[in-house]
Coordinates of C-alpha atoms in Angstrom, one line a residue:
Chain D
M122 CA 6.0 95.1 128.2
K123 CA 3.8 94.7 124.5
L124 CA 7.9 92.8 123.3
I125 CA 7.8 90.9 126.4
K126 CA 4.4 90.0 125.3
I127 CA 5.4 89.0 121.8
E128 CA 8.8 87.6 122.3
M129 CA 6.6 86.0 125.3
R130 CA 4.2 84.5 122.5
K131 CA 6.7 83.2 120.1
A132 CA 8.7 81.3 123.0
L133 CA 5.0 80.2 124.6
Q134 CA 4.3 78.6 121.3
G135 CA 7.1 76.8 119.7
K136 CA 7.8 73.7 119.5
P137 CA 10.9 73.5 120.9
F138 CA 8.7 74.3 124.1
L139 CA 6.3 72.2 124.1
I140 CA 9.0 69.0 123.4
S141 CA 11.0 70.5 126.4
L142 CA 7.7 70.4 128.8
V143 CA 6.2 66.7 127.7
I144 CA 9.9 66.3 128.4
G145 CA 9.7 67.4 131.7
V146 CA 6.1 66.7 132.3
T147 CA 6.6 62.8 130.9
I148 CA 9.7 62.9 133.3
A149 CA 7.1 64.5 136.4
V150 CA 4.2 61.8 135.9
L151 CA 6.1 58.4 135.5
G152 CA 7.6 59.6 138.3
A153 CA 5.1 59.4 140.6
V154 CA 3.4 56.7 138.9
F155 CA 6.0 54.6 140.2
A156 CA 5.9 56.6 143.4
I157 CA 2.3 55.3 144.1
L158 CA 2.7 51.9 143.3
Q159 CA 6.1 51.6 145.7
E160 CA 4.0 53.3 149.2
Y161 CA 1.1 51.2 148.7
D162 CA 3.3 48.1 147.9
I163 CA 4.5 49.1 151.6
W164 CA 0.8 49.6 152.4
H165 CA 0.3 46.4 151.7
A166 CA 3.5 45.4 154.0
W167 CA 1.6 47.6 156.8
E168 CA -0.9 44.7 156.9
K169 CA 1.5 42.0 158.1
I170 CA 2.5 44.6 160.8
I171 CA -0.8 46.1 162.0
N172 CA -3.2 44.0 163.7
A173 CA -6.9 43.5 163.6
D174 CA -6.5 45.5 167.2
G175 CA -5.2 48.4 166.4
T176 CA -1.6 47.0 167.5
M177 CA 1.2 46.4 165.1
N178 CA 3.8 44.1 165.4
S179 CA 6.7 46.4 164.9
N180 CA 7.2 49.8 164.0
P181 CA 5.5 50.9 160.5
L182 CA 7.4 54.3 160.2
L183 CA 4.0 55.2 159.0
A184 CA 5.3 59.5 159.1
V185 CA 8.0 57.2 156.7
S186 CA 5.1 57.5 154.0
S187 CA 3.7 60.8 153.0
L188 CA 4.2 62.8 149.9
F189 CA 6.4 65.2 151.4
R190 CA 9.2 62.3 150.7
V191 CA 7.5 60.7 147.8
W192 CA 6.8 63.7 145.6
L193 CA 9.6 64.2 143.1
G194 CA 12.0 66.7 145.0
G195 CA 12.4 64.9 148.0
N196 CA 12.6 61.7 146.8
V197 CA 15.7 60.5 147.6
D198 CA 16.3 57.1 145.3
S199 CA 13.7 57.7 142.2
V200 CA 15.5 57.2 139.6
Y201 CA 12.8 59.7 138.0
T202 CA 14.4 62.3 140.8
M203 CA 17.7 61.7 139.4
V204 CA 17.0 62.7 135.5
F205 CA 14.3 65.5 136.3
Y206 CA 17.1 67.2 138.3
Y207 CA 20.1 66.1 135.5
F208 CA 18.6 67.4 132.7
L209 CA 16.8 70.3 134.8
P210 CA 19.3 72.5 132.7
L211 CA 18.8 71.3 130.1
L212 CA 15.4 71.4 129.6
A213 CA 14.8 75.6 130.6
A214 CA 17.6 76.6 128.1
L215 CA 15.7 73.8 125.4
P216 CA 12.5 76.6 124.5
Y217 CA 14.2 79.6 124.4
S218 CA 17.9 80.5 125.0
W219 CA 18.7 79.5 121.8
S220 CA 16.0 82.8 119.6
L221 CA 18.3 85.2 120.3
R222 CA 22.0 83.0 118.3
S223 CA 19.5 82.9 115.1
E224 CA 17.7 86.0 115.4
L225 CA 21.9 87.5 115.0
K226 CA 22.5 85.2 112.5
S227 CA 19.1 85.2 110.7
G228 CA 19.6 89.1 110.9
F229 CA 16.0 89.8 112.4
V230 CA 17.4 91.2 114.7
K231 CA 19.3 94.1 113.0
H232 CA 14.8 95.2 112.2
M233 CA 14.0 94.7 116.3
V234 CA 16.8 96.6 116.6
L235 CA 16.0 99.3 114.7
K236 CA 12.4 98.7 115.6
C237 CA 12.6 99.0 119.4
G238 CA 16.3 99.6 120.4
R239 CA 18.7 97.5 121.5
L240 CA 18.0 97.7 125.8
R241 CA 14.7 97.0 124.9
Y242 CA 15.1 94.4 122.9
Y243 CA 17.3 92.5 124.7
F244 CA 15.5 92.9 127.6
A245 CA 12.8 91.7 126.6
K246 CA 13.8 88.4 124.8
F247 CA 16.4 88.6 128.6
S248 CA 13.3 88.2 130.1
A249 CA 11.3 85.9 127.7
A250 CA 13.7 82.9 128.1
F251 CA 13.6 83.9 131.8
L252 CA 10.3 82.6 132.9
T253 CA 9.8 80.2 130.2
G254 CA 13.2 78.3 131.6
A255 CA 11.1 78.9 135.1
V256 CA 8.2 77.8 133.4
T257 CA 8.8 74.2 131.7
V258 CA 10.7 73.1 135.6
F259 CA 8.0 74.7 137.6
I260 CA 4.4 72.6 135.6
P261 CA 6.3 69.0 136.2
L262 CA 7.2 69.4 139.5
V263 CA 3.3 70.3 140.3
I264 CA 1.8 68.6 137.8
N265 CA 3.4 65.1 140.0
Y266 CA 2.7 66.8 143.7
I267 CA -0.8 66.9 142.3
I268 CA -0.9 63.7 141.7
V269 CA 1.0 62.2 144.3
A270 CA -1.1 63.9 146.6
C271 CA -4.1 62.3 145.4
F272 CA -3.2 59.3 146.2
V273 CA -0.5 59.1 149.2
P274 CA -1.4 61.1 152.3
A275 CA 0.8 64.4 153.5
R276 CA 1.4 62.7 156.8
M277 CA 4.1 65.6 158.8
P278 CA 7.0 64.5 158.7
D279 CA 8.9 62.9 161.8
P280 CA 12.6 64.8 162.5
G281 CA 13.0 60.4 164.0
D282 CA 13.2 60.0 160.0
V283 CA 15.5 62.1 159.2
I284 CA 17.5 58.9 157.3
Y285 CA 14.4 58.3 155.8
H286 CA 13.7 62.1 154.6
A287 CA 17.5 63.0 154.1
V288 CA 16.0 66.7 155.4
Y289 CA 18.5 66.5 158.6
R290 CA 19.4 69.6 161.1
D291 CA 22.1 71.8 158.9
F292 CA 20.1 71.5 156.1
L293 CA 18.2 74.5 154.1
F294 CA 15.2 74.9 155.8
S295 CA 14.7 72.3 157.6
K296 CA 13.0 73.8 160.4
L297 CA 10.7 74.5 157.6
F298 CA 10.6 70.8 156.9
Y299 CA 9.6 69.3 160.3
T300 CA 6.9 72.3 160.9
A301 CA 5.1 73.4 158.1
P302 CA 6.3 70.9 154.9
L303 CA 3.8 72.1 152.3
L304 CA 5.3 75.7 152.8
F305 CA 9.2 74.2 152.1
D306 CA 8.1 72.3 149.3
I307 CA 7.1 75.4 147.4
V308 CA 10.2 76.9 148.6
F309 CA 12.0 74.3 146.5
M310 CA 10.2 74.4 144.0
L311 CA 10.1 77.9 143.2
L312 CA 13.9 77.5 143.8
D313 CA 14.5 75.4 140.8
A314 CA 11.9 77.5 139.3
L315 CA 13.9 80.2 140.5
F316 CA 17.5 79.0 138.6
A317 CA 15.8 77.4 135.9
G318 CA 15.1 80.8 135.1
V319 CA 18.7 82.1 135.7
W320 CA 20.0 79.6 134.3
A321 CA 18.2 79.9 131.0
S322 CA 18.7 83.5 131.0
F323 CA 22.4 83.2 131.0
V324 CA 22.2 80.1 127.9
L325 CA 20.5 83.1 126.2
S326 CA 23.5 85.4 126.5
L327 CA 25.8 83.4 125.6
A328 CA 25.4 84.2 122.5
F329 CA 26.5 87.1 121.9
F330 CA 29.8 85.1 121.0
G331 CA 28.8 84.7 118.0
L332 CA 28.8 80.3 119.2
N333 CA 25.9 77.6 117.7
K334 CA 23.2 76.7 119.1
F335 CA 25.3 73.3 120.1
V336 CA 27.5 74.9 121.8
I337 CA 25.4 77.5 123.3
L338 CA 22.7 74.4 124.6
I339 CA 25.2 71.4 125.5
G340 CA 28.4 73.0 126.2
S341 CA 27.0 75.0 128.7
Y342 CA 26.1 71.6 130.4
I343 CA 28.6 69.9 129.7
C344 CA 30.6 72.6 131.6
L345 CA 28.2 72.5 134.6
L346 CA 28.2 68.9 134.7
F347 CA 32.3 70.3 134.9
H348 CA 31.2 72.9 137.9
Q349 CA 29.4 69.1 139.6
Y350 CA 32.9 67.1 139.7
I351 CA 35.3 69.8 140.4
T352 CA 33.2 71.3 142.9
R353 CA 32.7 67.0 144.5
V354 CA 36.3 67.0 144.8
I355 CA 36.9 71.0 146.6
V356 CA 33.7 69.7 149.3
A357 CA 35.3 66.6 150.7
Y358 CA 38.6 68.2 151.4
R359 CA 37.7 72.0 152.5
F360 CA 34.1 71.9 153.6
F361 CA 31.2 70.5 153.7
I362 CA 28.5 72.8 152.2
E363 CA 26.8 71.7 148.7
L364 CA 28.4 73.4 145.9
S365 CA 26.8 72.1 143.0
P366 CA 23.2 72.8 141.4
F367 CA 22.2 69.0 140.4
D368 CA 23.0 68.9 143.4
F369 CA 20.8 72.0 146.3
L370 CA 17.7 71.9 143.9
R371 CA 16.9 68.7 145.8
A372 CA 14.3 68.9 148.4
Y373 CA 16.6 66.6 150.7
Q374 CA 20.3 66.3 150.7
S375 CA 22.0 64.2 148.1
G376 CA 25.6 64.9 149.4
S377 CA 26.7 68.0 151.5
P378 CA 24.6 69.9 153.3
P379 CA 23.0 73.6 150.8
N380 CA 24.1 76.6 152.3
G381 CA 21.0 79.0 151.8
L382 CA 24.0 82.2 151.4
V383 CA 25.8 79.9 148.5
V384 CA 22.9 79.1 147.0
A385 CA 21.7 83.2 146.8
A386 CA 25.5 83.8 145.7
T387 CA 25.0 80.7 142.8
L388 CA 21.8 82.3 141.4
L389 CA 23.5 85.6 142.0
V390 CA 26.2 85.3 140.2
I391 CA 24.6 83.5 137.4
F392 CA 21.7 85.7 136.8
G393 CA 23.9 88.8 136.6
A394 CA 26.6 87.2 134.2
G395 CA 23.9 86.9 132.1
V396 CA 22.9 90.2 132.9
V397 CA 26.2 91.9 132.5
V398 CA 27.0 90.3 129.2
T399 CA 23.6 91.0 127.4
V400 CA 24.1 94.9 128.6
V401 CA 27.7 94.9 127.7
R402 CA 27.6 93.1 124.6
G403 CA 24.6 94.3 123.6
T404 CA 25.3 97.9 123.7
H405 CA 28.6 98.1 121.7
D406 CA 28.3 94.9 119.5
D407 CA 27.7 96.5 116.2
V408 CA 24.7 94.0 114.9
F409 CA 24.9 95.1 111.1
Chain R
M168 CA 35.5 51.9 96.7
M169 CA 38.4 54.1 96.5
T170 CA 35.5 57.1 96.4
F171 CA 34.9 55.4 100.5
F172 CA 38.6 55.3 101.4
K173 CA 38.9 58.9 100.4
L174 CA 35.4 60.2 102.1
V175 CA 37.3 58.3 105.1
L176 CA 39.7 60.5 105.2
F177 CA 37.9 63.4 104.1
D178 CA 35.9 62.8 107.0
I179 CA 39.3 61.8 109.1
Y180 CA 41.0 65.4 108.2
N181 CA 38.3 67.5 109.1
G182 CA 35.7 65.8 111.6
I183 CA 39.9 64.7 113.8
V184 CA 43.1 67.1 112.5
K185 CA 41.9 70.6 112.1
R186 CA 38.9 70.3 115.2
W187 CA 42.1 69.6 116.7
R188 CA 40.8 71.8 119.5
Y189 CA 38.8 69.1 120.7
V190 CA 42.0 66.4 121.0
L191 CA 44.0 69.1 123.4
L192 CA 40.8 69.7 125.7
F193 CA 40.9 65.4 126.6
F194 CA 44.8 66.0 127.0
L195 CA 43.8 69.1 129.2
V196 CA 41.3 66.8 131.4
T197 CA 42.7 64.0 131.9
L198 CA 45.7 66.1 132.6
M199 CA 43.8 67.7 136.0
T200 CA 42.1 64.6 136.9
N201 CA 45.7 62.0 136.7
V202 CA 46.3 66.3 139.0
I203 CA 43.4 65.8 141.9
L204 CA 43.5 61.4 141.8
Y205 CA 47.9 61.8 142.9
I206 CA 46.9 64.7 145.5
K207 CA 44.0 62.5 146.3
W208 CA 46.7 59.5 146.9
Q209 CA 48.4 61.4 148.7
N210 CA 45.1 63.3 151.4
L211 CA 44.8 58.9 151.9
G212 CA 48.5 58.6 153.2
V213 CA 48.4 60.9 155.3
D214 CA 45.1 59.2 157.7
I215 CA 47.0 55.9 156.1
P216 CA 50.8 56.2 155.6
E217 CA 50.9 52.5 154.4
A218 CA 49.1 53.4 151.2
L219 CA 52.0 55.9 150.3
S220 CA 53.9 52.7 150.1
E221 CA 52.7 51.6 146.9
R222 CA 52.8 53.7 143.4
L223 CA 50.5 54.6 142.1
T224 CA 50.4 53.3 138.4
F225 CA 49.7 53.7 134.6
G226 CA 46.9 52.1 135.1
D227 CA 44.7 54.1 138.8
Y228 CA 45.6 57.1 136.3
I229 CA 43.3 55.7 132.8
L230 CA 41.1 54.1 135.7
Y231 CA 40.2 57.8 137.7
P232 CA 38.2 58.9 134.6
M233 CA 36.4 55.2 133.8
A234 CA 35.8 54.3 136.9
G235 CA 32.3 55.5 137.9
I236 CA 30.6 54.1 141.2
R237 CA 29.5 51.0 142.4
E238 CA 26.4 49.4 141.8
Y239 CA 23.1 51.0 143.1
V240 CA 20.5 49.3 146.1
P241 CA 17.4 50.5 145.0
D242 CA 14.9 50.6 147.9
S243 CA 17.9 50.8 149.7
G244 CA 17.1 54.8 151.9
M245 CA 20.6 55.9 150.7
P246 CA 20.7 58.7 147.9
I247 CA 21.3 58.2 144.7
V248 CA 24.9 59.0 144.1
V249 CA 25.8 60.1 140.5
P250 CA 29.5 59.7 139.0
A251 CA 30.2 62.5 138.1
L252 CA 33.6 62.6 136.4
W253 CA 32.8 59.9 134.3
L254 CA 29.2 61.8 133.3
F255 CA 31.4 64.7 131.5
I256 CA 34.5 62.5 130.3
V257 CA 31.5 60.0 128.5
L258 CA 29.3 62.9 127.7
L259 CA 32.0 65.5 127.0
T260 CA 32.9 62.4 124.4
A261 CA 29.0 62.6 123.0
Y262 CA 28.9 66.4 122.9
V263 CA 31.8 66.9 121.0
T264 CA 31.2 64.2 117.8
L265 CA 27.6 65.8 118.3
H266 CA 26.9 68.1 115.1
Y267 CA 29.9 66.8 113.2
A268 CA 27.8 64.1 110.6
D269 CA 24.4 66.5 111.4
D270 CA 26.8 69.7 110.3
D271 CA 27.9 67.8 107.6
L272 CA 25.2 66.5 106.7
H273 CA 23.6 70.4 105.8
G274 CA 26.4 71.3 104.4
F275 CA 29.2 71.0 102.3
G276 CA 27.7 66.7 103.1
V277 CA 25.1 66.6 100.9
N278 CA 27.7 67.7 98.0
T279 CA 29.8 64.4 98.5
L280 CA 27.2 62.5 99.0
V281 CA 26.4 63.0 95.6
L282 CA 29.0 63.5 94.0
S283 CA 30.0 60.1 95.3
Q284 CA 26.0 58.5 93.5
K285 CA 26.1 56.5 97.4
R286 CA 24.5 56.8 100.2
I287 CA 25.6 54.0 102.1
Y288 CA 29.4 56.2 101.7
W289 CA 28.9 58.7 103.7
W290 CA 27.0 56.9 106.4
L291 CA 29.9 54.1 106.1
S292 CA 32.6 56.9 106.5
K293 CA 30.6 59.2 109.0
C294 CA 31.1 55.4 110.9
C295 CA 34.4 55.1 110.4
W296 CA 35.4 59.0 111.9
L297 CA 33.5 58.3 114.5
F298 CA 35.3 55.8 115.8
C299 CA 38.6 56.8 115.2
S300 CA 37.7 60.1 116.9
I301 CA 36.9 58.3 120.3
L302 CA 40.2 56.1 119.7
V303 CA 41.6 59.4 119.2
Y304 CA 40.6 60.8 122.4
V305 CA 41.2 57.8 124.6
A306 CA 44.3 57.7 122.8
V307 CA 45.2 60.7 124.2
M308 CA 43.8 60.4 127.2
C309 CA 46.4 57.3 128.1
V310 CA 49.6 59.5 126.4
S311 CA 48.2 61.8 129.4
S312 CA 47.9 59.4 131.7
L313 CA 51.0 57.8 130.3
L314 CA 53.3 61.6 131.3
F315 CA 51.9 61.9 134.1
V316 CA 53.1 59.0 135.7
W317 CA 56.5 59.7 134.2
I318 CA 56.6 63.2 135.4
S319 CA 55.1 61.6 139.4
G320 CA 57.3 58.7 139.4
G321 CA 54.7 56.6 139.2
V322 CA 54.9 52.8 138.1
I323 CA 54.3 51.8 134.6
S324 CA 51.5 48.8 134.5
T325 CA 48.2 48.1 133.8
Q326 CA 47.9 46.4 137.2
I327 CA 45.8 48.6 139.6
S328 CA 47.2 49.1 142.7
Q329 CA 45.5 47.9 146.1
T330 CA 44.5 51.8 147.3
M331 CA 42.2 52.6 144.8
P332 CA 39.7 50.6 146.4
Q333 CA 39.8 52.9 148.7
I334 CA 40.1 56.5 146.3
L335 CA 37.2 55.1 144.5
E336 CA 35.0 54.0 147.8
L337 CA 34.6 50.9 147.2
N338 CA 33.3 48.1 149.8
P339 CA 36.3 45.8 149.3
R340 CA 34.2 42.9 150.6
E341 CA 32.7 43.4 147.2
L342 CA 36.3 42.9 145.6
V343 CA 37.7 40.0 143.4
D344 CA 41.3 38.8 144.7
A345 CA 44.0 41.2 144.0
P346 CA 45.9 41.1 141.6
W347 CA 43.0 43.6 140.0
D348 CA 44.0 44.3 135.5
I349 CA 42.7 47.4 133.1
T350 CA 43.3 45.3 130.1
G351 CA 39.8 44.3 129.4
A352 CA 38.7 47.4 130.0
L353 CA 41.0 49.7 128.2
C354 CA 39.4 47.6 125.3
L355 CA 35.7 47.6 126.3
F356 CA 35.5 51.5 127.6
P357 CA 36.3 52.7 124.4
L358 CA 33.6 50.4 122.4
T359 CA 30.8 51.5 124.3
V360 CA 31.7 54.8 124.1
F361 CA 31.5 54.2 120.3
A362 CA 28.3 52.4 120.7
V363 CA 26.8 55.2 123.0
C364 CA 28.2 57.9 120.1
L365 CA 26.3 55.8 117.8
I366 CA 23.1 55.8 118.7
Q367 CA 23.1 59.3 119.0
T368 CA 24.7 59.8 115.3
L369 CA 21.7 56.9 114.5
L370 CA 19.2 58.9 115.7
S371 CA 20.1 62.6 114.7
L372 CA 19.2 61.6 111.9
Y373 CA 15.6 60.9 112.6
I374 CA 15.4 63.2 115.2
R375 CA 16.7 66.4 116.2
P376 CA 21.3 66.3 117.6
L377 CA 19.9 68.4 120.4
L378 CA 17.3 65.3 121.6
S379 CA 19.5 62.4 121.0
F380 CA 21.9 63.9 123.0
V381 CA 18.6 63.9 125.7
V382 CA 18.9 60.2 124.9
S383 CA 22.1 59.8 125.1
A384 CA 22.0 61.2 128.8
V385 CA 18.8 59.1 129.2
I386 CA 21.3 55.8 128.6
L387 CA 24.2 56.7 131.5
L388 CA 21.6 58.5 133.3
M389 CA 20.3 55.1 133.8
S390 CA 22.6 53.1 133.7
A391 CA 24.6 55.2 136.1
Y392 CA 21.1 53.5 138.9
A393 CA 19.5 50.3 137.9
Q394 CA 22.7 47.5 136.3
N395 CA 21.6 46.3 133.8
P396 CA 22.9 44.2 130.7
W397 CA 20.5 46.5 128.6
L398 CA 21.7 50.4 129.7
I399 CA 25.0 50.4 127.8
G400 CA 26.0 52.7 129.7
N401 CA 27.0 50.0 132.1
Y402 CA 30.1 48.1 130.3
A403 CA 31.2 51.7 130.2
M404 CA 31.6 51.6 133.9
T405 CA 34.7 49.9 134.9
V406 CA 34.0 48.9 138.9
R407 CA 31.3 46.8 137.7
T408 CA 33.6 44.3 136.0
D409 CA 34.8 41.1 137.0
I410 CA 37.5 43.3 136.7
F411 CA 36.3 44.1 140.7
V412 CA 33.0 42.7 142.1
E413 CA 32.9 39.2 142.6
H414 CA 29.3 38.7 143.0
T415 CA 27.0 40.2 140.4
P416 CA 29.2 41.6 138.1
V417 CA 28.9 43.1 134.2
S418 CA 30.8 41.2 132.7
V419 CA 33.4 42.6 129.5
S420 CA 33.7 39.1 127.9
A421 CA 30.0 40.0 127.4
G422 CA 30.3 43.3 127.4
L423 CA 32.6 42.5 124.8
M424 CA 30.7 40.4 122.2
I425 CA 27.4 42.7 123.3
V426 CA 28.9 46.3 122.9
P427 CA 30.2 44.9 118.5
L428 CA 26.4 43.5 118.0
I429 CA 24.8 46.7 118.7
C430 CA 27.1 48.4 117.1
V431 CA 26.7 46.3 114.6
A432 CA 22.7 46.8 114.6
A433 CA 23.3 50.3 114.7
V434 CA 25.2 50.6 111.6
A435 CA 22.7 49.1 109.7
C436 CA 19.6 50.8 110.7
G437 CA 21.7 53.9 109.8
V438 CA 22.5 52.4 105.9
F439 CA 18.7 51.8 106.5
R440 CA 17.7 55.6 107.5
I441 CA 19.8 57.0 105.1
N442 CA 18.5 55.4 102.1
R443 CA 15.3 56.6 102.3
M444 CA 15.6 60.0 103.7
D445 CA 15.4 63.8 101.7
I446 CA 18.5 64.1 101.9
I447 CA 17.6 68.0 99.7
N448 CA 14.7 69.4 102.5
R449 CA 15.6 68.7 105.7
E450 CA 15.5 70.6 108.4
A451 CA 17.9 72.2 110.0

């Protein structure tokens, strides 16, 4: 536990963590500001629709102008949502996933292994990478949610406005969205943070293959982009389930509907691969 | 001047010939996209048998990875679809050209820089290497497509077949009348990718290479979202150009003028930076 604390301190006090967090928070704040401004425009337009006696000239789609559609994870047509979710794996890996590679290269790992033992040391590194990755993604999402909630009312989503929310019947936890939307959004924030943690620890484990920092961080990201293209080709002809993390992490349907089993299996496979590589290579590789 | 040519040859040997695995990677990736396009065409023929009457051309195969996506209309309520293959190809190029210049400046490059006695030669040599790298990667993509056209019995022509707009999910009402020829895009695409990579290499002289990669990715993602002449990624998206689109297209001829200007500006900024930066005590 002490070792995890030390690693966490190293990770959270490092410049890369700060840079990642600043990038993430900047996207989240810009996303919130522009989304709120857009909603203000919509409310101004309502003045022409709603008469003084409360009657309406046409349907203003009141329930659509809601926190649950406007926040970063649920905003269908926001460029900031797109940028955030496309950078999510990079933001998660940037703070600490490179550290094991650096310590293997510098020889620092020899001291740590002698002092604490292999598995304890690698477990602490793995945990620190997981937690910092998760935190780097979770904080911007929460900040965005709070800012948007300060200005946009949390109107209950109406299933009749489904095309605006893009949360369709076969979407993951769709029932939750129309009954307890706050819980739905929290679940997606946690899912995003979980994926970020899993991805960060997986990228950390790639250090055992002797790859350099660029290949570890950017190469893995490029592979994820390739995976997205391939899954889109497969999905188009075989079955209509979202397979790419770039799409299934959002709280709306951007391609095919995500499936709970597929999401869980993806997380398990990535996490399992990271654990297996760390345990197998960590216990067998000669660090001296 | 002889020193400069020697530096360029050194960079071409070490940055392209010795890194032949990347060239092979581009060949294999293009071959794979060719196979996928062929399968898509065959699948289209199941629903529309007439689609199979016209064979796919070299232009179709080379267009497929360079296509991008049609203009996104914000506030339409539709989710943004990012062109996954286009983004992958351009970011793959940005990735493979990212760390060579930076690695060189942290290793053997410092010695060549000191021995050549002109910092500017080092930077211009890197620009030449980058241009040659992009040309080689695009040439390899063309060779791979030509090979596949020959194997699959396609047509060796730069014209685009009538079935491609359906495969690329373009709106037929937005298109200019056929025939569509890809020659202009074949010049603009590598030039734009070169500009993106050059900006990235330039930024890596100021900030960490990882962050300069993030900047390239932002430019490309923003380009996918907004059709704006200032977002240069638009010039690399062939389906947004006036080759295909009738109303408010990205002009190929404007691109062929603007993108070289951006490249010249980036080279000039690089000259300015390299002459003033502390190379010996640079942070790794």
